[in-house]
Coordinates of C-alpha atoms in Angstrom, one line a residue:
M734 CA 7.9 176.1 215.1
H735 CA 4.8 177.8 215.3
T736 CA 2.2 177.0 218.4
H737 CA 0.0 180.1 216.9
V738 CA -2.2 180.8 214.0
L739 CA -2.9 184.8 213.5
Y740 CA -6.1 185.1 211.0
E741 CA -7.5 188.8 209.7
H742 CA -10.6 189.4 208.2
P743 CA -11.7 192.7 206.9
L744 CA -15.1 194.3 207.7
N745 CA -15.4 197.0 204.5
E746 CA -14.9 196.6 201.0
K747 CA -11.7 198.8 201.4
M748 CA -9.9 196.6 203.7
R749 CA -10.8 193.6 201.6
T750 CA -9.2 195.3 198.5
W751 CA -6.1 196.5 200.6
L752 CA -5.5 193.0 202.2
R753 CA -5.5 191.6 198.4
I754 CA -3.1 193.8 197.0
E755 CA -1.1 193.1 199.8
F756 CA -1.3 189.3 199.3
L757 CA -0.6 189.8 195.6
L758 CA 2.6 192.2 196.2
N759 CA 3.9 189.7 198.7
Q760 CA 3.4 186.9 196.3
L761 CA 5.1 188.9 193.2
N762 CA 8.3 188.9 195.2
A763 CA 7.8 185.5 196.6
Q764 CA 9.8 183.7 194.0
L765 CA 12.3 185.7 192.4
P766 CA 14.4 185.3 190.2
L767 CA 12.2 184.2 187.4
R768 CA 14.3 181.1 186.2
D769 CA 11.7 178.6 184.6
H770 CA 7.8 178.6 183.2
A771 CA 6.6 177.4 186.8
T772 CA 8.4 180.7 188.7
A773 CA 7.6 183.3 185.8
L774 CA 3.9 181.9 185.6
H775 CA 3.4 182.6 189.3
F776 CA 4.8 186.1 189.0
F777 CA 2.3 186.8 185.7
R778 CA -0.6 185.4 187.2
N779 CA -0.3 187.6 190.3
A780 CA 0.5 190.7 187.8
G781 CA -2.7 190.0 186.0
D782 CA -4.7 190.0 189.6
L783 CA -3.1 192.9 190.5
L784 CA -3.9 194.9 187.3
D785 CA -7.8 193.5 188.0
I786 CA -8.3 194.9 191.0
F787 CA -7.0 198.4 189.9
E788 CA -9.2 198.1 187.1
R789 CA -12.1 197.7 189.5
G790 CA -11.7 200.9 191.4
D791 CA -9.7 203.8 192.1
V792 CA -7.1 202.4 194.7
R793 CA -5.0 205.3 194.7
S794 CA -7.9 208.0 196.1
E795 CA -8.6 205.2 198.6
L796 CA -5.2 205.1 200.1
I797 CA -4.6 208.9 199.5
K798 CA -7.9 209.7 201.8
E799 CA -6.4 207.0 204.1
L800 CA -3.2 208.5 204.7
D801 CA -4.5 212.1 205.6
R802 CA -6.9 210.7 207.8
Q803 CA -4.4 208.9 209.5
Q804 CA -2.4 212.1 209.8
R805 CA -5.6 213.8 211.5
K806 CA -5.6 210.5 213.6
L807 CA -1.8 211.2 215.0
Q808 CA -2.5 214.9 215.1
A809 CA -5.2 214.4 217.8
W810 CA -2.6 212.8 219.7
V811 CA -0.5 215.7 219.9
E812 CA -2.1 217.5 222.8
V813 CA -1.9 214.0 225.1
P814 CA 0.3 214.5 227.9
G815 CA 3.1 211.6 227.8
V816 CA 3.0 210.8 224.4
D817 CA 6.3 210.4 221.9
Q818 CA 6.0 213.6 219.7
E819 CA 9.0 213.2 218.1
M820 CA 7.4 209.3 217.0
I821 CA 4.0 211.1 216.2
A822 CA 5.7 213.9 213.9
T823 CA 8.2 211.0 212.3
L824 CA 4.8 208.8 211.4
R825 CA 3.3 212.0 210.1
Q826 CA 6.0 213.0 208.3
K827 CA 6.2 209.3 206.9
L828 CA 2.0 209.8 205.8
K829 CA 2.7 212.7 204.2
A830 CA 5.8 211.9 201.9
C831 CA 3.9 208.7 201.4
S832 CA 0.8 211.0 199.9
S833 CA 2.8 213.2 197.8
V834 CA 4.8 210.4 195.9
L835 CA 1.4 208.5 195.6
L836 CA -0.1 211.3 194.4
A837 CA 2.7 212.2 191.8
A838 CA 2.9 208.4 190.1
P839 CA 1.5 207.3 186.8
R840 CA -1.7 205.6 186.9
M841 CA -1.6 202.4 189.2
G842 CA -0.4 199.5 187.1
Q843 CA 0.3 201.1 184.1
V844 CA 3.8 199.9 183.4
L845 CA 2.3 196.3 183.8
R846 CA -0.1 197.3 181.6
E847 CA 1.8 198.6 178.7
D848 CA 3.9 195.5 178.4
R849 CA 3.5 193.3 175.5
L850 CA 4.6 190.3 177.4
I851 CA 2.4 190.7 180.4
A852 CA -0.6 191.2 178.1
L853 CA 0.5 188.3 176.3
V854 CA 0.6 186.0 179.2
R855 CA -2.3 187.2 180.5
Q856 CA -4.6 186.7 177.9
R857 CA -3.7 183.1 177.8
L858 CA -4.0 182.4 181.8
S859 CA -7.8 182.0 181.7
I860 CA -7.5 179.3 179.4
P861 CA -6.4 175.6 181.0
G862 CA -2.6 175.4 180.0
G863 CA -2.4 177.9 177.9
C864 CA 0.4 179.3 178.4
C865 CA 2.5 176.1 177.0
S866 CA 5.3 177.0 174.9
F867 CA 3.4 176.3 171.3
D868 CA 0.9 179.0 173.3
L869 CA 3.4 181.3 174.0
P870 CA 6.5 181.1 172.0
S871 CA 7.4 184.4 172.9
L872 CA 7.3 183.8 176.7
Q873 CA 9.5 180.7 175.8
L874 CA 12.1 183.0 174.3
W875 CA 12.4 185.3 177.4
L876 CA 13.0 182.3 179.5
Y877 CA 15.8 181.9 177.5
L878 CA 17.4 185.6 177.5
P879 CA 20.3 185.9 180.1
Q880 CA 19.2 185.8 183.5
E881 CA 20.5 189.6 183.9
I882 CA 18.2 191.0 181.3
R883 CA 15.3 189.3 182.5
D884 CA 16.2 190.5 186.1
E885 CA 16.5 194.1 185.1
Q886 CA 13.0 193.9 183.2
V887 CA 11.2 192.4 186.2
N888 CA 12.9 194.7 188.7
G889 CA 11.3 197.7 186.4
W890 CA 7.9 196.2 186.7
I891 CA 8.0 196.1 190.8
A892 CA 9.7 199.2 191.1
S893 CA 6.9 200.7 189.1
L894 CA 4.6 199.8 192.2
E895 CA 6.8 201.0 194.9
P896 CA 4.5 204.0 195.7
L897 CA 1.6 201.8 196.0
N898 CA 3.5 199.4 198.3
Q899 CA 5.0 202.2 200.6
A900 CA 1.8 203.7 201.1
L901 CA -0.1 200.5 201.7
R902 CA 2.3 199.1 204.3
L903 CA 2.5 202.3 205.7
V904 CA -1.0 202.3 206.4
L905 CA -1.8 198.4 207.1
D906 CA 1.1 198.7 209.7
L907 CA -0.7 201.9 211.7
V908 CA -4.3 199.9 211.2
R909 CA -2.7 196.4 212.6
N910 CA -1.2 198.3 215.7
S911 CA -4.2 200.6 216.2
S912 CA -5.2 197.5 218.9
A913 CA -3.6 194.8 221.1
L914 CA -4.5 191.1 220.8
R915 CA -6.7 190.8 224.1
K916 CA -8.1 187.2 225.8
Q917 CA -11.5 186.5 224.9
T918 CA -14.1 183.0 225.3
S919 CA -16.1 181.9 223.1
L920 CA -19.4 179.6 224.1
N921 CA -20.0 176.4 222.3
G922 CA -18.0 177.8 219.1
F923 CA -19.3 181.2 218.7
Y924 CA -18.4 184.6 219.7
Q925 CA -20.3 188.3 218.6
D926 CA -19.6 191.6 219.6
N927 CA -19.8 195.5 218.5
A928 CA -17.2 196.6 216.0
E929 CA -17.9 200.7 216.0
D930 CA -15.3 202.1 213.3
T931 CA -13.5 198.9 213.0
D932 CA -11.7 197.9 209.8
L933 CA -10.0 194.8 210.5
L934 CA -10.4 192.2 213.2
R935 CA -7.3 190.2 214.1
L936 CA -7.7 186.9 215.6
Q937 CA -4.9 184.1 217.1
L938 CA -5.7 180.7 218.0
N939 CA -3.5 177.9 219.4
L940 CA -2.5 175.8 216.6
A941 CA -3.0 172.3 218.8
D942 CA -6.8 173.2 218.8
G943 CA -7.1 172.3 214.9
L944 CA -9.9 175.2 214.8
Y945 CA -10.3 178.0 212.1
P946 CA -12.7 181.1 212.4
Q947 CA -15.4 181.6 210.1
I948 CA -16.6 185.1 210.3
S949 CA -19.5 187.2 209.3
G950 CA -19.7 191.2 209.8
H951 CA -19.5 194.6 208.5
K952 CA -18.7 197.8 210.4
S953 CA -20.9 197.7 213.5
R954 CA -21.4 194.1 214.2
F955 CA -19.5 190.8 213.6
A956 CA -19.9 187.3 214.6
I957 CA -17.3 184.5 215.0
R958 CA -18.1 180.7 214.4
F959 CA -15.0 178.4 215.4
L960 CA -14.7 175.3 213.5
P961 CA -12.6 172.3 213.5
L962 CA -10.1 171.7 210.1
D963 CA -11.6 168.1 210.3
S964 CA -15.3 168.5 210.3
E965 CA -16.0 164.5 210.8
K966 CA -13.5 163.9 213.8
G967 CA -13.0 167.2 215.2
S968 CA -14.9 169.3 217.7
V969 CA -15.0 172.2 219.2
P970 CA -14.9 172.9 223.2
E971 CA -18.2 174.3 224.9
R972 CA -15.0 177.2 226.2
L973 CA -12.1 178.5 223.8
D974 CA -10.0 180.9 224.9
F975 CA -8.5 183.0 221.6
E976 CA -6.9 186.6 221.0
L977 CA -8.9 189.4 219.6
A978 CA -8.1 192.7 218.2
C979 CA -10.5 195.2 216.7
C980 CA -8.5 197.4 215.0

């Protein structure tokens, strides 16, 4: 049973995009295999959202820049006494390999973008109920194909995103592990601090408190207001202990 809730909040557009992509990639895999309309539409909707993000900016170049930046950060640790040199060498090699694979990969989302079925479903998703069987008889037929044929096609779509997935997971793991959670205290439901060179805030609250954070901020400063889930009956203590990491 969960006793704590972990929240994450990006402090720049780059991190905001990456967290959204991570969320969508997780959603793509959440209800596999696709057995019916409900699981299929869950998949296609998230695939369409991913393509929308890819079309708004150059995700690949931003990730490659970050992989290079993380390599430089690790290089700076090489001269520090007592540091695990083997671990640093392994991480640098992973970063270098991910960067090479991502650089050589086709255009982000190209396989999904060129698939006729994904394109047909994507066109109908903005229409309320627009993916009914009479609207998309091609989807109806696809769902009647043998499961192994559908699985093979879906696995191909997901495999095409693997260079992105691997690079993103490595980058986000390094960012999240760059700072440990530390105890902080808010007064009257409010907390603020500086955030120099911070990409991501991570907050951990007790589930029993029934509170969630409303965060505003940018790369140099942030503010957190704690609010009760039940706005009518809930209350915020004068002093609230929570854990915070500035990554």
